[in-house]
Amino acid sequence: MLSADFVIATAIGYVGLLFVLAFFGDRRARSHKKSFLHSPAVYTLSISVYCTSWTFYGAVGNAARSGLEFLTIYLGPTLVFVGWWFLLRRLVRISHNQRITSLADLLSSRFGKSNRLAVLVTCIAVIGIAPYIALQLKAVTSSIQTVAGASEFGQGSLAGIDDVGLAFGIAAAMAVFTILFGTRHVDAKEQHHGVVAAIAFEAVVKLTALLAVGVFVVYAGGGFEGIFSRAAKMGVGPQDGNSFDDRWLTTLALSVAAIVCLPRQFQVTVVENSDENHLRVASWAFPAYMLLMSLFILPIAMFGLTSMPEGSNPDMFALTLPMAAGQDALALFAFIGGFSSATSMIILESIALSIMVSNHIVMPLVLRFSSGEPSGDGQGVSRSLLVARRFSIVLILSLGFFYFFFTRDSNALAPIGLISFTAIAQFFPAVLAALFWRDASLKAATAAIAAGFVVWVWCSFLPSFESVSPQVAMLLDNGPWGIAWLRPEALFGLDGLDPLSHAAFWSLTINVLTLTVVSLLTTQSALERIQATLFVDVFRRGHVAQGNFVRGSATANDLFFVAERVLGERRAAALFETAARESGVDPDRLEPSSEFIGRLERELAGSIGAASAHVMLSKVVSGSDVSLEEVMQMADETQQVIEYSQQLEKTSAELRSTAQKLEDANVQLRELDSQKDEFLSQVSHEVRTPMTSIRSFSEILLEPDGIDEGQRHHFVSTIHQESLRLTKLLDEILDLSALERGERAWDNVPTDAEDALDRALRVCDALLRQRGMRVELGERARPTMVEGDADRLCQVFINLVSNAVKYNDAEHPVVRVTSAVKAGSYVVEIADNGPGIPKGERTLIFEKFSRGEHGSSDQSGAGLGLAISRQIVARMNGTLELVQGPLPGACFRVRLDVIR
């Protein structure tokens, strides 16, 4: 049997293992730039710090009490990483450019580097996270007590210690461990690689533990079907009718905001990110992790409801089910899994919050009250920040413990976590506005977050003390001073909603309305406008962040003094030596430029936050007679002049472009008019020739005297031939015109090109024999399918062969026909040994009414055959070209795409 002493000893040993992993992981990361600790796998696993004891223990309890509502906690982050990863990418890019250290630093930096806003966000985060830390303490305390109460010998040294004492001991141990873990150096941008390595290891442990319990439950329950069948018979199971109600949608929306705005999630997803491309892997790997974590939640809940004694705590089913079956090893593994979930959250949340407290509350006080004299080693500020962060960790865990103390009678874990989710969601509208809305102002963001927080305190945080305070219970029933419409759970008369939905609705509605209205009614400062541009246009401006200081009277010595106080002598010297080397001067003669001051500000921001860094440098960088507001006003006026000049230049360019287009169009019209006249002249000439013959012979026939029967027959035959020639000419003109206008369309279908070529040769066989022309058949392709029309393709081949016959005056005329498939194209070449086509005529051969001037005396054609053939081949997505052939005469090549 397990005992509390053995479980606690195992937990202590496990924490020791985590410390070793963190120590050596940090050392390895600092000595090996390509260490696996910088891999996307470790990065993705560290994001799983989102899965706390709420998702390990509380999700099972939530499934047992509320059915499918537990899925919302997994679906929200999945939606963000799958569908909104561009939001995370923008956050990471801005964090790298601006050296952002926390969520408070992000909002402070965007809204004019306001330290007041950073203080407000920090205070709300610390208060809002207290219930969440209390949830972890409650989960660990409950799990240890579950083991201790399993037998009379289970309590061991815990005998006589109640849950408050146990929770206090756990909180103290967590504080010590977190201080050792996360406060060994100051610079938040040096990234806690050792901590991240330990968190990644814990992610594997808690996933493996939950899957092991799930597999055991499915096996013991007779499979999924057996578990759900037994649950149905006993009348337990997911409540489908109440699953997708207002509470379900509210929880989904809150989980979307939480994955972005929880301080620990911002720390691991944004601050600890070493490579922006890791988000690509996380966009699918983290949802896959969430899927595995949720896989067995419902079976564990249903099996626990049907097999455990009535009154058992559903939150502890993952632990009590193995214990009830005598599986002590599995139960211990489950305890370690739940313990991992809680410790990872507490460690990283405390680190993230301590950075916010030290940078935005303690550091401004240090700057205000410090004497300005450096300490002996030049690290006075660093030492102060480390001490502040350690005290902050103690304070944060103390707040969590006190919340646990006052609400310890609550039996469910999930509602406690949702209180924190609602508080943190108050940052989400401001974050979206910071990233995408250029006109969002500091006053609006401050008022919106403050208003949402006040409503959250009234509608969500205060009601959580109902069980321990009669005054709070009376307030919930009657409202303040008996004003019913101000009741925390029925604000402004809105009754009937679930308390969580009610609190989220009113706090976020007032938050968004305040942000919108105040932004529209107020104006931004010069620094706000600069930062808004840097944030909203982050992808247009690349990776380089710009400084916000106008060069004044700051000297290198003054700036070095500031850098030494925060960064330490070694890092400050390295920074200044690098700047001097880039400027090509000695470090003693370095003249600080505005770019260098901006770089120094970002380096300081990595240690003390953007607002404190800006304030610290503002005390040094002075002496300019022109304020930043005046500079921005002059810049605005200059920008207006530049924009007006650019508009005039653009208009002038458009006018020049329009005039050039009109000139080009005029030239084209003249060319078309000339072509029209030439075309009509050619048509007139071609038509006049047969018409003249017909008219002359008709006039002779009208005078019958002196004409014998043989002559009459000859004249009539000539008139008939000229009529046929005229008809053919008109048909070709109409055919070519229709092809050019796209009116003579046909459907290209799979056609055997070889069959069309063979048919053309058979048709031309009589003409070839008549002229005594020999046909050489060279290489021939196999039957080849192309997209086209068989009759039209045959017409092209007939035209090319007949031209080879008509214009060949060789003593022994030859026409050579070859076909082949080359590079996916069907290629036919028809060559002859005639006189060929002179170079001067080759560019005109495909023009209308163009006939070769050499060759036989048979010039009866109208010169439209090649023009028509080229149009036909083009309609089949092919080409007809005049090429150099194997014989002395002309060679025409037809190329068509082969159907694959």
CSV table of C-alpha atoms in Angstrom, one decimal, residues 185-188 190 359 363 366-367 374-375 377-386 389 559-572 600-609 612-613 616-617:
chain,number,residue,atom,x,y,z
A,185,HIS,CA,20.0,35.7,-13.7
A,186,VAL,CA,18.2,38.9,-14.6
A,187,ASP,CA,18.0,39.2,-18.4
A,188,ALA,CA,14.6,37.8,-19.3
A,190,GLU,CA,18.4,35.2,-22.0
A,359,ASN,CA,10.4,45.3,-13.9
A,363,MET,CA,12.4,48.9,-10.8
A,366,VAL,CA,14.6,51.8,-7.5
A,367,LEU,CA,15.1,54.4,-10.3
A,374,PRO,CA,27.1,52.5,-8.9
A,375,SER,CA,28.0,49.6,-6.7
A,377,ASP,CA,30.9,45.5,-9.2
A,378,GLY,CA,28.6,47.7,-11.3
A,379,GLN,CA,25.6,45.3,-10.8
A,380,GLY,CA,23.5,47.1,-8.2
A,381,VAL,CA,20.4,47.2,-10.3
A,382,SER,CA,20.8,43.5,-11.3
A,383,ARG,CA,21.1,42.5,-7.6
A,384,SER,CA,18.1,44.6,-6.7
A,385,LEU,CA,16.0,42.9,-9.4
A,386,LEU,CA,17.0,39.4,-8.4
A,389,ARG,CA,11.9,38.7,-8.1
A,559,LEU,CA,25.1,55.9,-21.3
A,560,PHE,CA,27.8,53.4,-20.2
A,561,PHE,CA,27.1,54.3,-16.5
A,562,VAL,CA,23.4,53.4,-17.1
A,563,ALA,CA,24.2,50.2,-19.0
A,564,GLU,CA,26.7,49.1,-16.3
A,565,ARG,CA,24.1,49.5,-13.5
A,566,VAL,CA,21.7,47.2,-15.3
A,567,LEU,CA,23.7,44.9,-17.5
A,568,GLY,CA,26.9,44.6,-15.5
A,569,GLU,CA,30.3,45.8,-16.5
A,570,ARG,CA,31.2,42.9,-18.9
A,571,ARG,CA,28.0,43.1,-21.0
A,572,ALA,CA,28.0,46.9,-21.1
A,600,LEU,CA,20.8,50.3,-25.8
A,601,GLU,CA,17.2,50.8,-24.9
A,602,ARG,CA,16.2,47.4,-26.2
A,603,GLU,CA,19.1,45.8,-24.4
A,604,LEU,CA,18.0,47.4,-21.1
A,605,ALA,CA,14.4,46.5,-21.9
A,606,GLY,CA,15.4,42.8,-21.9
A,607,SER,CA,16.3,43.2,-18.2
A,608,ILE,CA,14.0,45.8,-16.7
A,609,GLY,CA,11.2,46.1,-19.3
A,612,SER,CA,11.7,51.3,-17.1
A,613,ALA,CA,14.3,51.3,-19.8
A,616,MET,CA,16.1,55.4,-17.3
A,617,LEU,CA,17.5,56.6,-20.6
